[in-house]
Coordinates of C-alpha atoms in Angstrom, one line a residue:
X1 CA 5.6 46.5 -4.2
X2 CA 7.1 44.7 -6.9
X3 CA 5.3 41.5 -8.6
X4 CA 7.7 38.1 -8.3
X5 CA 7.9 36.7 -11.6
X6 CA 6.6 33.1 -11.2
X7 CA 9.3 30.9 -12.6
X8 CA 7.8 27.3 -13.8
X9 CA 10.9 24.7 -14.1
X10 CA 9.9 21.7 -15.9
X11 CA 12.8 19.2 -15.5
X12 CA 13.8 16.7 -18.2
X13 CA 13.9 13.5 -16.6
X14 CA 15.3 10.3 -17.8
X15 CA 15.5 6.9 -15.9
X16 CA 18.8 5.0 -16.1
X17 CA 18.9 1.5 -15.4
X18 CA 22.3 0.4 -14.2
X19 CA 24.3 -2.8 -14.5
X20 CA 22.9 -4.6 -11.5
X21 CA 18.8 -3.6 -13.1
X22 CA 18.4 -0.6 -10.6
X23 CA 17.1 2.2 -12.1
X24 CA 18.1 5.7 -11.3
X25 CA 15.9 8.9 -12.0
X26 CA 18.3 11.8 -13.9
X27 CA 18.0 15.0 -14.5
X28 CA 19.1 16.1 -18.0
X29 CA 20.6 19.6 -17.4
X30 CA 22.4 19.9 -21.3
X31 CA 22.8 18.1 -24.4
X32 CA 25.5 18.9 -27.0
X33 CA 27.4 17.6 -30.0
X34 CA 30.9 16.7 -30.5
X35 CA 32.5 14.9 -33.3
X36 CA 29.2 13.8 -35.1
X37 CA 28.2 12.3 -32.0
X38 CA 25.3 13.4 -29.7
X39 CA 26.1 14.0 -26.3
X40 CA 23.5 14.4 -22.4
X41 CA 25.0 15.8 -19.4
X42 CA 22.9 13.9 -16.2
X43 CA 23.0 14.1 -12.5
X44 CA 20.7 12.3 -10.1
X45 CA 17.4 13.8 -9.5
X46 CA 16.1 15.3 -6.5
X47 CA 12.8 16.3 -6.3
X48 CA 13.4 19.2 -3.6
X49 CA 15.9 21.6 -4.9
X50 CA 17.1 22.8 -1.8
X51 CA 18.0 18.7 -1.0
X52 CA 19.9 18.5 -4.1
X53 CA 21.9 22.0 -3.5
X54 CA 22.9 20.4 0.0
X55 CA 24.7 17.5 -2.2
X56 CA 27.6 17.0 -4.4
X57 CA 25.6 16.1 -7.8
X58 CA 27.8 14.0 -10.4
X59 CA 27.8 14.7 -13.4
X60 CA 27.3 11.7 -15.7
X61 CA 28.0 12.5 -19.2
X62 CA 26.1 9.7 -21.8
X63 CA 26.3 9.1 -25.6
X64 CA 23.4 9.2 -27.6
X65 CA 23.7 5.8 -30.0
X66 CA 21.4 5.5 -33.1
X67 CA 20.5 1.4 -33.2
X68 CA 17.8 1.5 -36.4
X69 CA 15.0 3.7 -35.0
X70 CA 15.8 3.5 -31.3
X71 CA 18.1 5.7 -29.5
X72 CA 20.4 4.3 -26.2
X73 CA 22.4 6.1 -23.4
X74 CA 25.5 4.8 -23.2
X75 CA 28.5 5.3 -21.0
X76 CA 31.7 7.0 -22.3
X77 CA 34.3 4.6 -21.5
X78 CA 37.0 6.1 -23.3
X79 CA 39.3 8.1 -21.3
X80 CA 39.9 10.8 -24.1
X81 CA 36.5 10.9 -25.0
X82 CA 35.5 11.5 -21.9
X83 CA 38.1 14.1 -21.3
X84 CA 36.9 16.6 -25.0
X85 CA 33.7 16.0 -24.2
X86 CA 33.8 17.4 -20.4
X87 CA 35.8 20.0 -21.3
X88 CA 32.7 20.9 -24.2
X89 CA 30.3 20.6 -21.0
X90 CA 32.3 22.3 -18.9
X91 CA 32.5 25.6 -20.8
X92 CA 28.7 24.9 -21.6
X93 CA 27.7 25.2 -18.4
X94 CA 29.9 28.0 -16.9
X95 CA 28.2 30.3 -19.7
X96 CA 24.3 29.3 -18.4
X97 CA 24.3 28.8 -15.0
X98 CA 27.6 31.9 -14.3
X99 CA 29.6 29.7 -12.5
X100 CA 33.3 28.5 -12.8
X101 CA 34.1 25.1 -12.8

């Protein structure tokens, strides 16, 4: 009988506070650069992954911005920003996780 290889997934977690001072707990599932400029790919966390898998996730796609020593999230507001930088994600994550988006 074949051994299972044990897989150990250690997410990368971030919490998000939103405009109204909720805070969210994300996943980050990628980061990536674009145009000098330091992109996360997020969805909401789940801590079962079958619970998550039953959802539609959204993807939330944040800028990394440099203020002195500490680092924000911030959202991409701009339509064509947006846009480039989905389309870097996109092909990003059709290549690790084999699906088609």
């Amino acid at each position: 009988m074949p051994m299972e290889e044990e897989f150990d997934y250690t997410p990368d977690l971030i919490t998000l506070e939103d405009e109204k001072g909720v805070e969210h707990q994300c996943e980050v599932i990628d980061a990536a650069d674009y145009n000098g400029e330091r992109y996360l790919a997020v969805v909401p966390y789940a801590e079962d992954p079958e619970k998550m898998l039953e959802e539609d996730a959204q993807l939330v796609i944040m800028r990394v911005v440099q203020d002195g020593d500490e680092e924000f999230l911030d959202i991409v507001e701009d339509d064509e920003e947006l846009a480039a930088v989905s389309e870097v994600f996109a092909a990003r994550l059709e290549e690790l996780y084999d699906i088609e988006l």
